[in-house]
Amino acid sequence: MGTPRKRKSHSRIRMRRSHHALRRQHLASCPRCGQERRPHRICDHCGFYRDRTVVDVEAEAE
Ligand SMILES: [Zn+2]
């Protein structure tokens, strides 16, 4: 592996790390139950996705 020729300043390190922060998780609401749901995912609350029930939540709970 190569060895860096120049030591990076604290400023440079911080400038690089300015992009490392995590963004807030995006949430959309379920059209059927209104619960918050991650976009493009089945609703955890009612198992609903794209105007039909995909997962039977009652059966899955057991
Ligand atoms: Zn739902």
Tab-separated table of N, CA and C and ligand atoms in Angstrom:
chain	number	residue	atom	x	y	z
A	1	MET	N	0.834	-1.212	0.000
A	1	MET	CA	0.000	0.000	0.000
A	1	MET	C	0.862	1.252	0.000
A	2	GLY	N	0.383	2.272	-0.703
A	2	GLY	CA	1.115	3.542	-0.751
A	2	GLY	C	1.079	4.283	0.570
A	3	THR	N	2.063	5.101	0.794
A	3	THR	CA	2.116	5.921	2.012
A	3	THR	C	1.856	7.376	1.629
A	4	PRO	N	1.013	8.078	2.361
A	4	PRO	CA	0.742	9.475	2.011
A	4	PRO	C	2.002	10.340	2.123
A	5	ARG	N	2.243	11.186	1.143
A	5	ARG	CA	3.451	12.027	1.129
A	5	ARG	C	3.336	13.211	2.060
A	6	LYS	N	2.095	13.748	2.162
A	6	LYS	CA	1.911	14.944	2.981
A	6	LYS	C	0.928	14.633	4.104
A	7	ARG	N	1.187	15.145	5.244
A	7	ARG	CA	0.259	15.007	6.347
A	7	ARG	C	-0.933	15.930	6.105
A	8	LYS	N	-2.128	15.430	6.377
A	8	LYS	CA	-3.330	16.252	6.178
A	8	LYS	C	-3.565	17.136	7.385
A	9	SER	N	-3.890	18.393	7.130
A	9	SER	CA	-4.170	19.329	8.221
A	9	SER	C	-5.500	18.988	8.890
A	10	HIS	N	-5.673	19.441	10.103
A	10	HIS	CA	-6.953	19.240	10.802
A	10	HIS	C	-8.083	19.830	9.986
A	11	SER	N	-7.817	20.972	9.367
A	11	SER	CA	-8.827	21.632	8.536
A	11	SER	C	-9.258	20.728	7.387
A	12	ARG	N	-8.280	20.127	6.690
A	12	ARG	CA	-8.587	19.229	5.560
A	12	ARG	C	-9.387	18.018	6.023
A	13	ILE	N	-8.989	17.448	7.159
A	13	ILE	CA	-9.704	16.291	7.711
A	13	ILE	C	-11.154	16.665	7.992
A	14	ARG	N	-11.317	17.833	8.598
A	14	ARG	CA	-12.679	18.286	8.925
A	14	ARG	C	-13.491	18.580	7.670
A	15	MET	N	-12.838	19.155	6.661
A	15	MET	CA	-13.561	19.428	5.403
A	15	MET	C	-14.063	18.118	4.794
A	16	ARG	N	-13.216	17.087	4.835
A	16	ARG	CA	-13.613	15.787	4.301
A	16	ARG	C	-14.787	15.226	5.096
A	17	ARG	N	-14.687	15.328	6.414
A	17	ARG	CA	-15.730	14.744	7.266
A	17	ARG	C	-17.025	15.538	7.285
A	18	SER	N	-17.018	16.709	6.688
A	18	SER	CA	-18.246	17.505	6.639
A	18	SER	C	-19.341	16.781	5.863
A	19	HIS	N	-18.966	15.783	5.068
A	19	HIS	CA	-19.952	15.040	4.270
A	19	HIS	C	-20.386	13.747	4.957
A	20	HIS	N	-19.869	13.470	6.140
A	20	HIS	CA	-20.122	12.165	6.765
A	20	HIS	C	-21.402	12.066	7.584
A	21	ALA	N	-22.045	13.177	7.836
A	21	ALA	CA	-23.249	13.142	8.676
A	21	ALA	C	-24.363	12.347	8.002
A	22	LEU	N	-25.134	11.613	8.787
A	22	LEU	CA	-26.251	10.839	8.257
A	22	LEU	C	-27.501	11.701	8.187
A	23	ARG	N	-28.249	11.529	7.104
A	23	ARG	CA	-29.496	12.277	6.944
A	23	ARG	C	-30.612	11.562	7.682
A	24	ARG	N	-31.667	12.299	7.962
A	24	ARG	CA	-32.840	11.739	8.606
A	24	ARG	C	-33.516	10.736	7.659
A	25	GLN	N	-34.015	9.668	8.242
A	25	GLN	CA	-34.721	8.644	7.462
A	25	GLN	C	-36.000	9.234	6.854
A	26	HIS	N	-36.216	9.025	5.561
A	26	HIS	CA	-37.428	9.527	4.933
A	26	HIS	C	-38.631	8.652	5.285
A	27	LEU	N	-39.772	9.283	5.468
A	27	LEU	CA	-40.982	8.540	5.788
A	27	LEU	C	-42.142	9.036	4.934
A	28	ALA	N	-42.963	8.098	4.505
A	28	ALA	CA	-44.202	8.433	3.810
A	28	ALA	C	-45.324	7.815	4.619
A	29	SER	N	-46.556	8.253	4.412
A	29	SER	CA	-47.631	7.642	5.185
A	29	SER	C	-48.374	6.613	4.335
A	30	CYS	N	-48.823	5.553	4.990
A	30	CYS	CA	-49.556	4.483	4.321
A	30	CYS	C	-50.922	5.003	3.865
A	31	PRO	N	-51.315	4.758	2.595
A	31	PRO	CA	-52.614	5.255	2.119
A	31	PRO	C	-53.807	4.602	2.813
A	32	ARG	N	-53.642	3.402	3.369
A	32	ARG	CA	-54.770	2.741	4.006
A	32	ARG	C	-54.887	3.066	5.494
A	33	CYS	N	-53.802	2.894	6.248
A	33	CYS	CA	-53.914	3.105	7.699
A	33	CYS	C	-53.304	4.418	8.163
A	34	GLY	N	-52.583	5.121	7.284
A	34	GLY	CA	-52.036	6.427	7.632
A	34	GLY	C	-50.801	6.380	8.506
A	35	GLN	N	-50.360	5.185	8.871
A	35	GLN	CA	-49.136	5.036	9.668
A	35	GLN	C	-47.931	5.434	8.827
A	36	GLU	N	-46.865	5.859	9.488
A	36	GLU	CA	-45.660	6.198	8.745
A	36	GLU	C	-44.982	4.921	8.268
A	37	ARG	N	-44.469	5.015	7.066
A	37	ARG	CA	-43.963	3.838	6.380
A	37	ARG	C	-42.786	4.311	5.535
A	38	ARG	N	-41.777	3.493	5.355
A	38	ARG	CA	-40.664	3.873	4.486
A	38	ARG	C	-41.116	3.741	3.043
A	39	PRO	N	-40.755	4.690	2.169
A	39	PRO	CA	-41.207	4.645	0.784
A	39	PRO	C	-40.721	3.365	0.072
A	40	HIS	N	-41.548	2.823	-0.787
A	40	HIS	CA	-41.261	1.612	-1.575
A	40	HIS	C	-41.107	0.375	-0.698
A	41	ARG	N	-41.726	0.428	0.497
A	41	ARG	CA	-41.705	-0.746	1.375
A	41	ARG	C	-43.134	-1.079	1.776
A	42	ILE	N	-43.370	-2.352	2.084
A	42	ILE	CA	-44.665	-2.771	2.593
A	42	ILE	C	-44.900	-2.102	3.947
A	43	CYS	N	-46.157	-1.696	4.193
A	43	CYS	CA	-46.484	-1.085	5.473
A	43	CYS	C	-46.373	-2.114	6.591
A	44	ASP	N	-45.613	-1.790	7.638
A	44	ASP	CA	-45.445	-2.691	8.785
A	44	ASP	C	-46.746	-2.891	9.532
A	45	HIS	N	-47.592	-1.870	9.481
A	45	HIS	CA	-48.798	-1.858	10.295
A	45	HIS	C	-49.908	-2.715	9.705
A	46	CYS	N	-50.165	-2.603	8.402
A	46	CYS	CA	-51.273	-3.353	7.801
A	46	CYS	C	-50.852	-4.266	6.646
A	47	GLY	N	-49.587	-4.305	6.300
A	47	GLY	CA	-49.124	-5.211	5.245
A	47	GLY	C	-49.559	-4.786	3.857
A	48	PHE	N	-49.843	-3.511	3.704
A	48	PHE	CA	-50.401	-2.974	2.472
A	48	PHE	C	-49.286	-2.463	1.575
A	49	TYR	N	-49.380	-2.769	0.270
A	49	TYR	CA	-48.446	-2.168	-0.682
A	49	TYR	C	-49.076	-2.106	-2.060
A	50	ARG	N	-49.011	-0.980	-2.733
A	50	ARG	CA	-49.549	-0.782	-4.076
A	50	ARG	C	-50.998	-1.272	-4.181
A	51	ASP	N	-51.888	-0.657	-3.426
A	51	ASP	CA	-53.310	-0.926	-3.352
A	51	ASP	C	-53.746	-2.393	-3.216
A	52	ARG	N	-52.946	-3.183	-2.516
A	52	ARG	CA	-53.421	-4.504	-2.136
A	52	ARG	C	-52.666	-4.964	-0.894
A	53	THR	N	-53.240	-5.926	-0.176
A	53	THR	CA	-52.570	-6.478	0.993
A	53	THR	C	-51.576	-7.527	0.523
A	54	VAL	N	-50.327	-7.358	0.874
A	54	VAL	CA	-49.283	-8.273	0.443
A	54	VAL	C	-48.975	-9.279	1.538
A	55	VAL	N	-48.923	-8.768	2.780
A	55	VAL	CA	-48.589	-9.621	3.913
A	55	VAL	C	-49.765	-9.635	4.870
A	56	ASP	N	-50.150	-10.828	5.315
A	56	ASP	CA	-51.209	-10.934	6.312
A	56	ASP	C	-50.596	-10.647	7.682
A	57	VAL	N	-50.835	-9.439	8.190
A	57	VAL	CA	-50.201	-8.984	9.432
A	57	VAL	C	-50.654	-9.820	10.627
A	58	GLU	N	-51.928	-10.208	10.635
A	58	GLU	CA	-52.466	-11.015	11.739
A	58	GLU	C	-51.717	-12.346	11.850
A	59	ALA	N	-51.515	-13.000	10.701
A	59	ALA	CA	-50.820	-14.298	10.687
A	59	ALA	C	-49.337	-14.138	10.989
A	60	GLU	N	-48.744	-13.045	10.502
A	60	GLU	CA	-47.303	-12.806	10.699
A	60	GLU	C	-46.960	-12.531	12.157
A	61	ALA	N	-47.919	-11.977	12.904
A	61	ALA	CA	-47.668	-11.587	14.285
A	61	ALA	C	-47.379	-12.784	15.188
A	62	GLU	N	-47.884	-13.958	14.835
A	62	GLU	CA	-47.712	-15.133	15.691
A	62	GLU	C	-46.300	-15.733	15.634
B	1	ZN	ZN	-50.730	0.617	6.552
